[in-house]
XYZ file of C-alpha atoms in Angstrom:
270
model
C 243.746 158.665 147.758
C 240.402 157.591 148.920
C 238.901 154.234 148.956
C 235.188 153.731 148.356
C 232.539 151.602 149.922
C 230.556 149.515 148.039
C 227.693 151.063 146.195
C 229.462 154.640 147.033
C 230.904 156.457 144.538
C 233.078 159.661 146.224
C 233.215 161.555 142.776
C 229.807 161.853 142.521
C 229.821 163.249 146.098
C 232.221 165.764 145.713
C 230.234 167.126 142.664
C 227.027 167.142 144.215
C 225.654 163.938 142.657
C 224.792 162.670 145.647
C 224.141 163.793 149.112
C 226.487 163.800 152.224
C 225.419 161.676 155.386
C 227.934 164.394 157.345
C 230.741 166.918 156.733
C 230.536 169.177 153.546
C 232.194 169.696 150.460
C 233.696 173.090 150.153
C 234.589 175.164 146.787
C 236.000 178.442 147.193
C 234.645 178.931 150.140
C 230.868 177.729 149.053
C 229.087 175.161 149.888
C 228.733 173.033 147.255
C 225.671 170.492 148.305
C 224.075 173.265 150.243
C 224.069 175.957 147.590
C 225.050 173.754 144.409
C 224.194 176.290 141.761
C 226.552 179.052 143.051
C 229.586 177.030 142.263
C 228.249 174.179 140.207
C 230.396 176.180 136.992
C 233.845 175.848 139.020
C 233.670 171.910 138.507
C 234.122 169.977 135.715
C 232.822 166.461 136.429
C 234.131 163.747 133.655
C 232.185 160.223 134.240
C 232.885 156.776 134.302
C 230.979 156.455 131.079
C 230.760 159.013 128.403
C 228.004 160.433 126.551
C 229.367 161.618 123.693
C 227.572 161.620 120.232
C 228.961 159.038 118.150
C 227.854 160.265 114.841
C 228.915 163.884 115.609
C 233.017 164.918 114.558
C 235.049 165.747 117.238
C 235.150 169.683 116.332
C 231.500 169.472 115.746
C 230.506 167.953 119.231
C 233.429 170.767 120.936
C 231.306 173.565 119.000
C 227.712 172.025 119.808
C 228.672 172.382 123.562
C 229.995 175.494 123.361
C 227.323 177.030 121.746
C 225.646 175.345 124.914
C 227.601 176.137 127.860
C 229.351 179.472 127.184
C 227.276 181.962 128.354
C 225.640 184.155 125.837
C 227.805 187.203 125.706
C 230.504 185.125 124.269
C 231.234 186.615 120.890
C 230.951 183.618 118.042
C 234.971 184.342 117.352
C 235.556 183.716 121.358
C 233.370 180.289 121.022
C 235.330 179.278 117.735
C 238.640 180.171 119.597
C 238.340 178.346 122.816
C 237.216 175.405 120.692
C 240.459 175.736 119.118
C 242.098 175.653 122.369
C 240.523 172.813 123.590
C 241.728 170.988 120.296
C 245.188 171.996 121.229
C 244.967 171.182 124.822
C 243.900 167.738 123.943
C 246.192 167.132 121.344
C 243.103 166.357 119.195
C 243.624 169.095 116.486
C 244.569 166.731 114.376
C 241.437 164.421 114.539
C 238.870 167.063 114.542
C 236.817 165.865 111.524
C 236.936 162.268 112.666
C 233.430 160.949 113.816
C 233.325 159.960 118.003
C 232.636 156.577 116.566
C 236.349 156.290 115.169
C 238.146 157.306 118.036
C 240.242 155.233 120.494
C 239.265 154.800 124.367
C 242.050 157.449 125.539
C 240.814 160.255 122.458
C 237.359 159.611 123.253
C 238.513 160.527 127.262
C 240.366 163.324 125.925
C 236.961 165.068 123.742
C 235.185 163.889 126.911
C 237.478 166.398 129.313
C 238.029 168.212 126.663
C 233.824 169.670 126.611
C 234.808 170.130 130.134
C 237.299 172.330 129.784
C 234.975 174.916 127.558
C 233.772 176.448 130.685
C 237.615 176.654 132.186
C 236.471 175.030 135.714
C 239.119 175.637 138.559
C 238.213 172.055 139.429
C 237.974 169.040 137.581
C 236.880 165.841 138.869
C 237.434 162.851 136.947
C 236.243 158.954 138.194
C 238.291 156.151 136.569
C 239.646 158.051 133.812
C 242.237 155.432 132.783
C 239.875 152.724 132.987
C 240.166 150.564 129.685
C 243.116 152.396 129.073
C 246.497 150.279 128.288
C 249.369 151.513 130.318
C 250.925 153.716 127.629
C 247.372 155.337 126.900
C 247.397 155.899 131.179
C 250.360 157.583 131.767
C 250.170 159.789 128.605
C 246.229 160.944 130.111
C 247.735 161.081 133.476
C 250.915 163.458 132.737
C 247.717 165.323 130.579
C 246.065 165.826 134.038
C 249.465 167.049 135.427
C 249.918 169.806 132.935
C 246.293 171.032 133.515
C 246.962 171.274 137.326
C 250.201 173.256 136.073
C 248.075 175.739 134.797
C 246.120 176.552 138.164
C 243.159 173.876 138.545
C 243.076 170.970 141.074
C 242.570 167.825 139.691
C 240.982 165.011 141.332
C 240.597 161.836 139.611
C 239.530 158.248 141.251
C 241.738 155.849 140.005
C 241.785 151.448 140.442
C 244.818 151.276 139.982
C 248.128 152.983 141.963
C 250.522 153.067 138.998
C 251.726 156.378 137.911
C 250.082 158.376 141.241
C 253.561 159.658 142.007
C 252.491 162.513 139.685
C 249.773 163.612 141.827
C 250.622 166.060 144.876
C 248.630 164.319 146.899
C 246.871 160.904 147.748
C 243.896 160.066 150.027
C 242.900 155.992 150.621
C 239.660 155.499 151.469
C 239.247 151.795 152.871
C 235.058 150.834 153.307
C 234.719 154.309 153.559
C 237.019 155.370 156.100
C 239.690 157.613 155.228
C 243.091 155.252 155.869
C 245.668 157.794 154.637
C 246.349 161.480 153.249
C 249.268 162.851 152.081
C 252.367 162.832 149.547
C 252.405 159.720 147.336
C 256.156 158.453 149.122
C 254.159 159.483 152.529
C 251.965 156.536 151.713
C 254.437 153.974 151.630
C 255.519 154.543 154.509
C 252.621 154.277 156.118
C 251.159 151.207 154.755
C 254.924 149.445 155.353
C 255.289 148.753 151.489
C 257.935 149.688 149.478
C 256.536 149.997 146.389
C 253.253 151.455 145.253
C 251.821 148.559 143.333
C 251.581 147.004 146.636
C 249.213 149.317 148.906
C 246.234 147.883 147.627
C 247.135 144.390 149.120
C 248.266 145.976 152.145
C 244.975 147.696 152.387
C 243.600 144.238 153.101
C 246.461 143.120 155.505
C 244.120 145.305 158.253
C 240.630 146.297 159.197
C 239.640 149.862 157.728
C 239.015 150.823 161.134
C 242.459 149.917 162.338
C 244.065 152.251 159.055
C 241.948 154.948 160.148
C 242.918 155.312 163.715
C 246.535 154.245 162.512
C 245.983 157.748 159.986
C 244.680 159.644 162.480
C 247.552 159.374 165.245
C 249.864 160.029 162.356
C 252.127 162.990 161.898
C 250.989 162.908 158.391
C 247.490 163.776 159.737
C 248.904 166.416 161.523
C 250.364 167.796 158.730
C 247.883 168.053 156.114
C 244.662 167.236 158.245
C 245.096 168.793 161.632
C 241.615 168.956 162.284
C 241.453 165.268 162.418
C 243.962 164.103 164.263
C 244.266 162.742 167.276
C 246.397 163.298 169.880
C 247.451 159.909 171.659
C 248.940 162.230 174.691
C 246.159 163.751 175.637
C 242.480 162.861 176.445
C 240.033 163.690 173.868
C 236.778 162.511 173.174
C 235.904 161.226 169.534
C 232.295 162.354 168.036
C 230.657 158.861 167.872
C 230.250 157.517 164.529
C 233.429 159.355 163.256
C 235.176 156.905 160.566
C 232.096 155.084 159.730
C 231.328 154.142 156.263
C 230.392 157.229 154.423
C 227.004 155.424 153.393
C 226.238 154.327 156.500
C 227.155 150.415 155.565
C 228.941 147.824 157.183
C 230.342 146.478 154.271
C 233.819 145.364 154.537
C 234.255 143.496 151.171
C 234.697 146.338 148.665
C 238.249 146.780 147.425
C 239.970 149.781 147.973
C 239.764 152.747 145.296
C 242.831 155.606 145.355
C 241.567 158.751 144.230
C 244.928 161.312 143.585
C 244.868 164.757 143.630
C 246.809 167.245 142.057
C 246.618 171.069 142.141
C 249.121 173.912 141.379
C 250.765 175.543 144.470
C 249.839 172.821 146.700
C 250.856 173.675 150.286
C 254.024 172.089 151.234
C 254.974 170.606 148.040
């Protein structure tokens, strides 16, 4: 779970949409921001908003981007047959000749991850995927993202809301930019003394960010899962200055906390 700062958007930094201030993001063992085309095809990036063709059909749009993004050896039966997986994937088979226009908020999500999933990224990143969603519509897309991470990606998705994260193998809380926790969904309650999820985002506020993040990084959560950031309280050590600031740079401490879940398959320690 991560929480963002305002005017900061941590999807877009993990796909290279926008620079890093410090620190890097690393896919498969590349760079991403400092050589961005090498592995720019291992990420699927799904927006807030969608730009999908409203007057297009769902099958048509799926076959338009193929015919795109597949690289050109692809035979024309391959194309036609990983559109048809997509289709079944999404459980959108059966509305393949309906117009974007026509579609509800959660199909129009799916045919949006769904053009995504042509290329068969190891990652996805999704930001506010359930957003406009009711709650039926979120936890069907949500166990959606948990089946894909079944099948060997990692799944990150930036969520406003906490309800359903227990699904996800991990959560990271970013308060104004500062990371306040990382770890196993349960792991978080603990942490932020709440007993149920629906509650961390209040407690969030209970503290200054700066206060969760040295709380975090004392923590034998951090140990676990981030041992390069934590901090041991029994020896002497000597923090790099500026560690735990915003990741824009800002002082802002009004923004309200974002969770951003992530889920991949074989997940150490799960």
């Amino acid at each position: 779970t991560l929480a963002e700062t305002a005017g900061m958007d941590p999807i877009d930094t993990l796909v290279g949409l926008r620079g890093l201030e410090r620190g890097s993001v690393i896919v498969g063992g590349t760079d991403l921001h400092e050589f961005p085309e090498a592995v720019r095809g291992w990420v699927g990036h799904v927006g807030a908003e969608d730009a999908l063709y409203d007057d297009m059909t769902v099958a048509g749009l799926l076959a338009w981007a193929a015919w795109l993004r597949l690289p050109g050896d692809h035979t024309l039966k391959e194309r036609h047959e990983r559109v048809e997986r997509v289709l079944a994937d999404m459980e959108l088979t059966n509305h393949r000749d309906r117009a974007i226009a026509r579609l509800t908020g959660a199909q129009r999500m799916r045919v949006a991850l769904g053009l995504e999933l042509l290329t068969e990224p190891a990652v996805l990143c999704l930001d506010e995927p359930t957003r406009g969603l009711d709650p039926s519509e979120s936890y069907h897309f949500l166990r959606l993202l948990r089946e894909l991470a079944g099948k060997g990606r990692t799944v990150i998705a930036s969520l406003r809301s906490v309800a359903h994260i227990d699904l996800f193998d991990r959560v990271a809380f970013l308060v104004d930019g500062r990371l306040a926790f990382f770890g196993r969904p349960g792991e978080a309650l603990t942490h932020f003394d709440v007993e149920r999820h629906e509650d961390l985002f209040h407690a969030c506020r209970e503290r200054e960010a700066a206060e969760w993040r040295d709380r975090f990084r004392v923590s034998a959560v951090c140990r676990r899962f981030l041992p390069e950031y934590f901090v041991d309280r029994t020896e002497p050590t000597n923090v790099e200055p500026g560690v735990g600031r915003p990741l824009d740079g800002s002082a802002d401490f009004g923004a309200p906390p974002r969770v951003i879940p992530i889920t991949r398959s074989e997940a150490p320690g799960s």
